[in-house]
XYZ file of C-alpha atoms in Angstrom:
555
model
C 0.000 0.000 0.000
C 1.272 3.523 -0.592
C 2.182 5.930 1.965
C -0.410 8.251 1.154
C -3.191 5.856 1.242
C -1.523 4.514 4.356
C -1.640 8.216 6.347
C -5.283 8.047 4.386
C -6.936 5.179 5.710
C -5.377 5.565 9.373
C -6.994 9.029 8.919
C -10.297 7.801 7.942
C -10.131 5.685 10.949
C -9.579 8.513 12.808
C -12.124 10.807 11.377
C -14.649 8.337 11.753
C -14.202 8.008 16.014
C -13.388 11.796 16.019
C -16.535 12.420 14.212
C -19.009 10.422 16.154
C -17.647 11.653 19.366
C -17.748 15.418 18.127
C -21.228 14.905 16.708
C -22.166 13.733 20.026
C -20.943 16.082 22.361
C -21.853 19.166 19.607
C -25.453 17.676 20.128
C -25.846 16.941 23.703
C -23.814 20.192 24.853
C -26.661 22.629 22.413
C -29.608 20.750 23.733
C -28.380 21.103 27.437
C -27.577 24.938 26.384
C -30.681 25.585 24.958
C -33.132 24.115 27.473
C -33.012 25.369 30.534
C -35.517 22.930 32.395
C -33.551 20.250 34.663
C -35.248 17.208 33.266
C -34.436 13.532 33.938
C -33.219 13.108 30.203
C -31.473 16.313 29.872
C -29.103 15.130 33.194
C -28.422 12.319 31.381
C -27.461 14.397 28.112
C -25.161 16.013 30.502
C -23.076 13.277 31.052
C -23.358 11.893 27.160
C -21.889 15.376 26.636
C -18.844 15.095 29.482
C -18.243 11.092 28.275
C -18.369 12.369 24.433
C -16.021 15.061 24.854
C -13.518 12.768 26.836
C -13.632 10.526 23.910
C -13.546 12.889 21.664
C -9.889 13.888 22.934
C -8.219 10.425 22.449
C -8.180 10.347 18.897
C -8.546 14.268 18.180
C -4.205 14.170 18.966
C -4.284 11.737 16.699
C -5.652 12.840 13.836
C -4.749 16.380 13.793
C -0.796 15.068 14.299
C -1.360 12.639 10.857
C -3.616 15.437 9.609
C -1.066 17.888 9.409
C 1.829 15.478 8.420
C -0.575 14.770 4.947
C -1.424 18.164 4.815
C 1.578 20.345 5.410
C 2.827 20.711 1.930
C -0.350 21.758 0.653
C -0.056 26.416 0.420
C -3.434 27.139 0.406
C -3.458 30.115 2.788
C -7.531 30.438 3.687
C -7.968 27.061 4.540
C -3.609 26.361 6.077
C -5.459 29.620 8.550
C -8.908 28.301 9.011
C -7.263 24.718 9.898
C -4.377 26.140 12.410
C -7.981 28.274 14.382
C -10.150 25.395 14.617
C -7.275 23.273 16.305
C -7.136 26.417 18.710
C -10.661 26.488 19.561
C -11.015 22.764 20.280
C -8.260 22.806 22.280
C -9.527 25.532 24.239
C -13.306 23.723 24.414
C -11.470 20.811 25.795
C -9.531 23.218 28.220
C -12.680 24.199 29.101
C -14.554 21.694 29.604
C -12.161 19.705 31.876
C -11.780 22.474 34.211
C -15.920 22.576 34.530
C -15.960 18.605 34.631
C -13.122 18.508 37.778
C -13.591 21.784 39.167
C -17.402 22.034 38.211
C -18.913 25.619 37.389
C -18.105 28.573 40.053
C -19.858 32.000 39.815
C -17.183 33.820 39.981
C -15.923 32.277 36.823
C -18.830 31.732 35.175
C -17.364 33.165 31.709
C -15.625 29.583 31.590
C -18.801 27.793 31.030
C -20.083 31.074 28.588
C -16.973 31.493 26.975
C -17.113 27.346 26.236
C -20.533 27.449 24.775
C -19.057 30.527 22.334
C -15.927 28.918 21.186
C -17.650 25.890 20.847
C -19.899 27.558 18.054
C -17.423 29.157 16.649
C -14.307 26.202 16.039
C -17.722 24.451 14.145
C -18.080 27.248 11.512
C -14.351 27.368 11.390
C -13.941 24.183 10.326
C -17.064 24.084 7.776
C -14.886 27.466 6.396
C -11.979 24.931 6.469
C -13.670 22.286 4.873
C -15.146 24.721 2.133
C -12.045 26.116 1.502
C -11.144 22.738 0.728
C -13.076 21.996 -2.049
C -12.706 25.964 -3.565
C -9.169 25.660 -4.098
C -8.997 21.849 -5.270
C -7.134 21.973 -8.404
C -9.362 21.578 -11.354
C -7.977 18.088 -12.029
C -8.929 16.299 -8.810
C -13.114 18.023 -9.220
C -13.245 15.507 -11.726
C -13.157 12.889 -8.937
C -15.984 13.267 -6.588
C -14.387 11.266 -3.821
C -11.272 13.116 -4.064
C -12.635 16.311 -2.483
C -12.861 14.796 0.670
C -10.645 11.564 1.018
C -10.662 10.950 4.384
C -15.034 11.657 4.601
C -16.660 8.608 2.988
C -20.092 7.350 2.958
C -19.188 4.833 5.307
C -17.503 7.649 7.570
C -20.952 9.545 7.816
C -22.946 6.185 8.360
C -20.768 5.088 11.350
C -20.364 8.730 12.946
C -24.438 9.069 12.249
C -24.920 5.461 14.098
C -22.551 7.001 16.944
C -25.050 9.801 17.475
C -28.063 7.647 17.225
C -26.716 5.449 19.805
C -26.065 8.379 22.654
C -29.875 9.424 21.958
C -31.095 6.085 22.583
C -28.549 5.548 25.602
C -30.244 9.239 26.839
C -33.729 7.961 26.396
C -33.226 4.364 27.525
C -31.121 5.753 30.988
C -33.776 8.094 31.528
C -36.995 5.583 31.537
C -34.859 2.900 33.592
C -34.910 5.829 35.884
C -38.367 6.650 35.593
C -38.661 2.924 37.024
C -36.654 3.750 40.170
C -38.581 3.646 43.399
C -38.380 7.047 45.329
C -35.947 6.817 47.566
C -38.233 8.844 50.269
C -40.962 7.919 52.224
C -42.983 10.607 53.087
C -45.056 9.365 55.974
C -44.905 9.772 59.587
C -41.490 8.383 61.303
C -43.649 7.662 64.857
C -47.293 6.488 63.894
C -49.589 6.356 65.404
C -49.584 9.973 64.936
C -51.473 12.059 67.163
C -53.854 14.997 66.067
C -54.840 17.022 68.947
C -55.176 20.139 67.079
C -57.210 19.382 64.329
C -56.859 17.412 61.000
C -53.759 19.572 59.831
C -50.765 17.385 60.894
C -48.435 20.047 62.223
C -50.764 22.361 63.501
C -50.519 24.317 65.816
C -47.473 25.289 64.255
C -48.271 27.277 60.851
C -46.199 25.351 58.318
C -47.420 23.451 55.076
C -45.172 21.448 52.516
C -45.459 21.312 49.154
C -46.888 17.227 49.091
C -49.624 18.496 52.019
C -48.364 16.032 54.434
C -44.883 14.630 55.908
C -41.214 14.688 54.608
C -38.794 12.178 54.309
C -36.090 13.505 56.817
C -33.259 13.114 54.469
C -34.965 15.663 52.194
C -34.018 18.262 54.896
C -31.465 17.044 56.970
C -28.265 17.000 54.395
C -26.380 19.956 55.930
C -23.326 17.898 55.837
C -23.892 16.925 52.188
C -24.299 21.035 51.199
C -20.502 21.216 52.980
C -18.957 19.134 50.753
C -18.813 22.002 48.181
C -19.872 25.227 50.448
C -17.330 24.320 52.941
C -16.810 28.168 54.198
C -20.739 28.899 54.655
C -21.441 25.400 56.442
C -18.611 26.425 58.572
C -20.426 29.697 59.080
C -23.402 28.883 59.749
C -22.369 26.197 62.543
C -21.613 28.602 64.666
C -24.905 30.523 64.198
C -27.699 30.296 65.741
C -29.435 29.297 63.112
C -27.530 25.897 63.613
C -27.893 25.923 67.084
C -31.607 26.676 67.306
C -33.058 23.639 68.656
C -29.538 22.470 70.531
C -29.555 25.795 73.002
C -29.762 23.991 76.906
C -32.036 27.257 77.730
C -34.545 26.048 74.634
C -33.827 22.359 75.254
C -35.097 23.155 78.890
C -37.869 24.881 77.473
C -39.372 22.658 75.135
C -39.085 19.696 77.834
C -41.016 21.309 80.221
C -43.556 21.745 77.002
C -43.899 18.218 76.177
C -44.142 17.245 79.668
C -46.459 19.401 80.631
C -48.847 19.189 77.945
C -47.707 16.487 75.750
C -45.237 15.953 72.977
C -47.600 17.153 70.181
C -47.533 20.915 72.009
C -44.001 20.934 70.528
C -44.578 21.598 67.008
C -45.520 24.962 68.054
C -41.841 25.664 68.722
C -40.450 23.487 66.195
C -41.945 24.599 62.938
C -38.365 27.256 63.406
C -36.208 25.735 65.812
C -36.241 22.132 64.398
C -38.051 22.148 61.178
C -37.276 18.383 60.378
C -38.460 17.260 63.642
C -41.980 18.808 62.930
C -41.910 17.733 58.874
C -41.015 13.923 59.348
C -43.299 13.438 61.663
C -41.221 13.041 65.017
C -43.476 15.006 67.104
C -46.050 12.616 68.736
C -46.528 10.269 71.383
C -43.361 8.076 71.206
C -41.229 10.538 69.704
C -38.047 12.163 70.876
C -36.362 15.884 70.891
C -32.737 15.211 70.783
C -32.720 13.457 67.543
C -30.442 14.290 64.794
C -32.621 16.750 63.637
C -32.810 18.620 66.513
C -29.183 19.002 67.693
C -27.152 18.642 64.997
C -28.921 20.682 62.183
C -31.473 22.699 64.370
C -32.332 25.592 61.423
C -30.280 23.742 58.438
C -29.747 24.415 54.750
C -33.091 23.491 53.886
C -35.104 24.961 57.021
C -34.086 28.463 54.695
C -33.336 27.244 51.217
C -36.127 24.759 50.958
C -38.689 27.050 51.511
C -40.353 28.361 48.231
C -43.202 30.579 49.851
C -44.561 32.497 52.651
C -47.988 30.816 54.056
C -48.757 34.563 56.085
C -47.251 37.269 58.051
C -48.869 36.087 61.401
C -45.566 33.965 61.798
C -45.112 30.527 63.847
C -43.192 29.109 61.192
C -46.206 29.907 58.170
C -44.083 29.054 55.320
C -44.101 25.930 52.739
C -41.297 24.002 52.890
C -40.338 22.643 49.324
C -36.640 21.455 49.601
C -35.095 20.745 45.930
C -34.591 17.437 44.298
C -34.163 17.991 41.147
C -30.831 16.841 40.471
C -30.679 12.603 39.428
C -30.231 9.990 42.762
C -30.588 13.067 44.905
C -31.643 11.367 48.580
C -29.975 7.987 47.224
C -27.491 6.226 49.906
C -25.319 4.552 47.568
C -22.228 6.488 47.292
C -21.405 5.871 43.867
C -24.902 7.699 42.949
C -23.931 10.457 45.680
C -20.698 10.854 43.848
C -22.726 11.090 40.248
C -25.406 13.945 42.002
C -22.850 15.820 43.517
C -21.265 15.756 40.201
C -23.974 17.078 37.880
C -24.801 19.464 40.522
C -20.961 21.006 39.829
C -21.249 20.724 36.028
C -24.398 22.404 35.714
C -25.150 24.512 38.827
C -27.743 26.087 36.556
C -30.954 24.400 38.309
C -29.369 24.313 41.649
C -28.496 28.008 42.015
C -32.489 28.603 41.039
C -33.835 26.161 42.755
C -31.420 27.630 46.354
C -31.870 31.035 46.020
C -35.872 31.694 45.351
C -36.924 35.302 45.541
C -38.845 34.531 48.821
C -35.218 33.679 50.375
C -34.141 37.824 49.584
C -37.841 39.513 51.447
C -38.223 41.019 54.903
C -41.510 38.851 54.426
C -39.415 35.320 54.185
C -38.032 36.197 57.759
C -41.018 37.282 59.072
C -42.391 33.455 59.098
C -40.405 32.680 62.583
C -39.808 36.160 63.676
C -43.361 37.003 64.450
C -45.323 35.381 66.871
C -48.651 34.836 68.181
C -50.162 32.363 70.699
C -53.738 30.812 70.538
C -56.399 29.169 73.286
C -54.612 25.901 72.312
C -51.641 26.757 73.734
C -52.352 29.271 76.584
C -55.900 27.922 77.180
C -57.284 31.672 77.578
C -57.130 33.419 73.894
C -55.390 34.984 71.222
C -52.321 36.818 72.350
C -49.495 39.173 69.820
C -45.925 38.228 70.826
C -42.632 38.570 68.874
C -43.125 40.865 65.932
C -40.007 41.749 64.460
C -41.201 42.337 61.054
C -43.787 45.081 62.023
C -41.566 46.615 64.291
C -39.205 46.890 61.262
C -41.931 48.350 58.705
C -42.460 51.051 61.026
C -39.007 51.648 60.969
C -37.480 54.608 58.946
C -35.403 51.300 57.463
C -38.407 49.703 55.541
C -39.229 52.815 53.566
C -43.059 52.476 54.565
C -42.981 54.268 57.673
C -43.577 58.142 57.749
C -40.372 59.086 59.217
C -39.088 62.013 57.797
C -35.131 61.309 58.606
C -36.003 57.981 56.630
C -33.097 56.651 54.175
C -33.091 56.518 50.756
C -32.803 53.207 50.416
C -34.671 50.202 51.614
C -32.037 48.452 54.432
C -33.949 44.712 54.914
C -33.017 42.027 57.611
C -31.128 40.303 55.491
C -28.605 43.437 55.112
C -27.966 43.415 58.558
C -28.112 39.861 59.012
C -26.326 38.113 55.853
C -24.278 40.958 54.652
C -21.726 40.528 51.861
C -18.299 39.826 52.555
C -15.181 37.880 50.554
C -15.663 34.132 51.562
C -14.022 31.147 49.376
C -16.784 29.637 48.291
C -18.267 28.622 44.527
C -21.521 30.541 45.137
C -18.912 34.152 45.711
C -19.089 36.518 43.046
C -16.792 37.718 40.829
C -15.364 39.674 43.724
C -15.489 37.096 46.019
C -18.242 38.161 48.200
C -21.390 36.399 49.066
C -23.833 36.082 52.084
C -22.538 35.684 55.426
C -23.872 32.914 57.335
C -23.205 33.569 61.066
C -26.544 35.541 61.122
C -25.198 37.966 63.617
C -27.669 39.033 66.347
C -27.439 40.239 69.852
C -27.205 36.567 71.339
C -23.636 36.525 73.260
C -24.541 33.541 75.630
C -24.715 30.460 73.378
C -21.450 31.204 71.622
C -20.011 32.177 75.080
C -21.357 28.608 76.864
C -20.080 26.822 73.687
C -16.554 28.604 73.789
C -16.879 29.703 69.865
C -14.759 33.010 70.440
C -14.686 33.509 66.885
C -18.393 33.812 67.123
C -18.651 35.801 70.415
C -15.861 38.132 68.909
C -17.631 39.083 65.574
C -21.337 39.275 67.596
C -19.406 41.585 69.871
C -18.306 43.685 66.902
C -21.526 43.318 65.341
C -23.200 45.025 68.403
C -20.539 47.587 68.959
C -20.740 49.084 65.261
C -23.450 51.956 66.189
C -26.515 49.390 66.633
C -26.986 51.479 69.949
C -25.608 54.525 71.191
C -25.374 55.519 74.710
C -24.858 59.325 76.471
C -24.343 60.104 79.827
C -25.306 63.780 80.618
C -22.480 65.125 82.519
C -23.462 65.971 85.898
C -23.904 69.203 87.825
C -24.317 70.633 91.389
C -27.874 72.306 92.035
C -26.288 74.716 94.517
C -22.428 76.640 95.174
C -20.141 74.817 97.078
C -16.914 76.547 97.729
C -13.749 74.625 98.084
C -9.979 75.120 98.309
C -9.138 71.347 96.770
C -7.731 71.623 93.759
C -9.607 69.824 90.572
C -6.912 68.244 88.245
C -7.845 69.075 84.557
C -6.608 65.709 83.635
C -8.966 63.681 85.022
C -11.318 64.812 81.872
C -10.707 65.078 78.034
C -13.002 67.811 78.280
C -11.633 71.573 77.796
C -14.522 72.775 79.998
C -13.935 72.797 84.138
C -14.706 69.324 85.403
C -17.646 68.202 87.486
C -16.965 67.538 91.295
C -18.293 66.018 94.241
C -17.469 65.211 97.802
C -17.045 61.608 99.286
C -20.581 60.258 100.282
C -22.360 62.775 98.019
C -25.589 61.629 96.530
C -25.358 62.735 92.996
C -27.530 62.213 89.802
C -26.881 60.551 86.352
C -28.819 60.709 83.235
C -28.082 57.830 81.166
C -29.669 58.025 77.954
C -29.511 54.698 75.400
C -30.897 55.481 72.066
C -31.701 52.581 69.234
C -29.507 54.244 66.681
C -29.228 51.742 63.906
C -31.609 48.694 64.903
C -33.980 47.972 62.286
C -36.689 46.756 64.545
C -37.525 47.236 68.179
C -34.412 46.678 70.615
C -34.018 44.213 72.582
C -35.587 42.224 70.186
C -37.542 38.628 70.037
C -39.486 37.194 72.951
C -41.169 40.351 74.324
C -41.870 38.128 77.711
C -38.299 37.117 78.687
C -35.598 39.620 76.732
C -34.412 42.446 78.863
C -31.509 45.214 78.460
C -29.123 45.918 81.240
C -26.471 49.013 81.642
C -23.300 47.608 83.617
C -22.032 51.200 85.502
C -18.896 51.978 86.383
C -17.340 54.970 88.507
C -13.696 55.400 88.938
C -12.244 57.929 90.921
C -8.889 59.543 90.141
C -6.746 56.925 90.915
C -8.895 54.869 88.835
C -10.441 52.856 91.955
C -13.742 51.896 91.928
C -16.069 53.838 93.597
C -19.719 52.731 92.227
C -20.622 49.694 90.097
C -24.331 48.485 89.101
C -25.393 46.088 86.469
């Protein structure tokens, strides 16, 4: 056999994988592009279009390498350019597209995945240009063989690379009824049964919450905090110190909701635990039989899903009146296997596109979505007397000049909402950070110094501490005077005060009086805040005489 038609058919060969593989992951990668719904079938197109553009690299080297070797005497300028871009482009699509498949997609570099799509589009025109060019310039001699414009592209090329393609469809649709067949992996009935219903037919009552099936949750819809920090390894690590986490492992709630259930049962409990242990109340724990110190309750307390599963707000009257929808979109999500973990996890990193819908619903940014455990009322079921307001955090913040609905006249000019104060921006590693690295804190800072204090989380007590001292409240002392003339001979030291004017004085044993004055300076709602029953604000006082001993100390 001649060289040539040697380097031809070893070519041909060549072309023929190179083809079906390109074909393949050209196809799958616009259809996943184009189609923004997360359907079963177009998960499974995701990975025909990761497995098609792996094998679309082993023979690419290849063929390119014996390509050029055929090619490289040929001076045919348009289509010698043409050639040399498209082997740029696919190389840089195959850049791509490994970075996305082992690092998986991060906002902050989302021009990657963009940028992929683009060049992806454009290395196909440049090699139809390339392949046109071809057949312009073929010298006149060679037109007169059909089969020579193309030596390498037979019919029997295009019927295997066709049959290639056909194949990956039918692997698609094939995949995606087997998994049609699957059995859900959650059962969404009652963990304890027989479950009790002392409060009517609505099975969480009298807390306010609903679901999105009407009924129970499978726990592991909820409680897969862990499984969130396995890419969002800085905000899980946030948020365990928060109180969010710790909502339902506090002793002083723990004590609390004891007393509850032992007093009046273990049903009363879902009135607390609709927000400090949302999977408790939704699976179905809370009955006769049932426990509160499951895993549920201390290690997740307010998790991932008690805030990102929730897709709407029920009312404003609060007791947890939201509906909790948490996502499950993604293929073998709630599966135990790990191998299926692994695959989840890893279309959830490829194409974040459903995820980062699905986890940040516009309910999640409103005043309103906090407003569901923040505000509080208590009915005859629970007091046995009547209808009684409690917390109310969110009304005490509309009719604050900070909601822009109140009719202060020193109001801002721009709408500050809880989640400003709250979850404020700042640079955290994480794949959800912008392009400047910032995203949502999770500590949810507050004015709660005990729990992270009891726990030892300094870290936590130092930033609430900051948090607190940043002009939330401002406190004066009016600077005393006498009500009549005293003369004296002692002499007043001027350093004893920063002050240029002549410094207050008194006499040993001298009643005097203080006006303290502590002003809510940049407190979006009532302060102190929550319980209205129980919270209380305390000045510690200090006096100091010259020598810096202490002379008077309250609080």
């Amino acid at each position: 056999m001649p060289k040539t038609e040697s380097l031809i058919s070893l070519e041909r060969k060549r072309l023929t994988q190179l083809l079906s593989a390109s074909l393949l992951a050209a196809t799958s990668g616009f259809i996943t592009y184009v189609i923004q719904e997360n359907h079963v079938w177009i998960q499974w197109s995701y990975l025909l279009h990761v497995f098609a553009g792996v094998l679309m690299t082993i023979p690419l080297g290849h063929y390119i390498g014996r390509h050029y070797k055929r090619t490289q005497g040929l001076r045919r300028p348009l289509m010698t350019l043409t050639g040399a871009l498209s082997v740029v482009a696919i190389l840089y699509v195959i850049a791509g597209g490994i970075q996305i498949s082992l690092l998986g997609q991060i906002e902050a570099q989302r021009w990657i995945y963009d940028t992929h799509v683009i060049i992806a589009a454009l290395a196909l025109i440049l090699v139809l240009i390339h392949l046109a060019s071809h057949r312009l310039f073929l010298p006149e001699k060679r037109k007169k063989n059909g089969d020579a414009y193309f030596p390498t592209i037979t019919s029997t090329t295009i019927k295997k690379s066709l049959f290639g393609v056909i194949a990956g469809a039918a692997t698609v649709v094939i995949s995606s009824v087997l998994y049609h067949q699957l059995p859900s992996p959650y059962v969404d009935d009652a963990v304890i049964t027989p479950y009790e219903l002392p409060y009517g037919s609505h099975p969480f009552r009298p807390s306010q919450t609903e679901s999105f099936t009407g009924g129970f949750l499978d726990p592991r819809r909820l409680a897969n905090s862990d499984k969130c920090g396995t890419c969002h390894t800085a905000i899980t690590k946030e948020w365990q110190s928060s109180m969010h986490a710790q909502a339902a492992s506090d002793k002083s709630y723990q004590t609390n909701v004891n007393l509850l259930a032992k007093k009046k049962g273990m049903a009363s409990t879902r009135y607390c635990e609709g927000c400090h242990a949302p999977i408790a109340l939704l699976s179905g724990e809370l009955t006769k039989g049932g426990k509160l110190d499951t895993y549920g309750h201390m290690a997740e307390g307010i998790g991932c899903m008690g805030c990102h599963g929730i897709d709407r707000v029920i009312h404003l009257k609060g007791v947890a009146s939201y509906r909790a929808s948490p996502d499950d979109s993604y293929l073998f999500a709630g599966s135990d296997h790990s191998f299926a973990t692994k695959l989840h996890n890893f279309l959830v990193r490829i194409q974040p596109r459903s995820h980062r819908t699905e986890m940040n619903k516009p309910v999640i940014t409103q005043p309103e979505f906090c407003a569901t455990c923040h505000t509080q009322f208590m009915d005859k079921d629970m007091n046995d007397w009547g209808w009684v307001k409690m917390q109310d955090e969110y009304s005490a913040w509309l009719n604050s000049p900070y909601s822009q609905q109140s009719s202060h006249e020193f109001s801002d000019k721009k709408t500050t909402t809880c989640q400003d104060c709250h979850f404020p921006k700042e640079k955290i590693a994480d794949p959800s950070a912008n392009k400047n690295g910032m995203t949502s804190s999770h500590r949810s800072l507050g004015a709660n110094t005990a729990i992270p204090y009891y726990t030892g989380d300094e870290a936590q007590l130092s930033l609430t501490s900051l948090f607190l001292q940043s002009d939330k409240i401002r406190l004066s002392i009016e600077e005393p005077s006498r009500t009549d003339v005293t003369h004296s001979d002692k002499h007043i030291s001027t350093n004893t005060t920063h002050s240029q004017e002549a410094p207050a004085y008194f006499y040993l044993n001298e009643d005097i009086k203080l006006n303290v004055i502590v002003n809510n300076a940049n407190v979006g709602h009532d302060f102190p805040g929550g319980t209205t029953d129980i919270n209380e604000v305390w000045i510690h006082f200090k006096a100091v005489d010259g020598q810096n001993r202490t002379i008077y100390e309250s609080g």
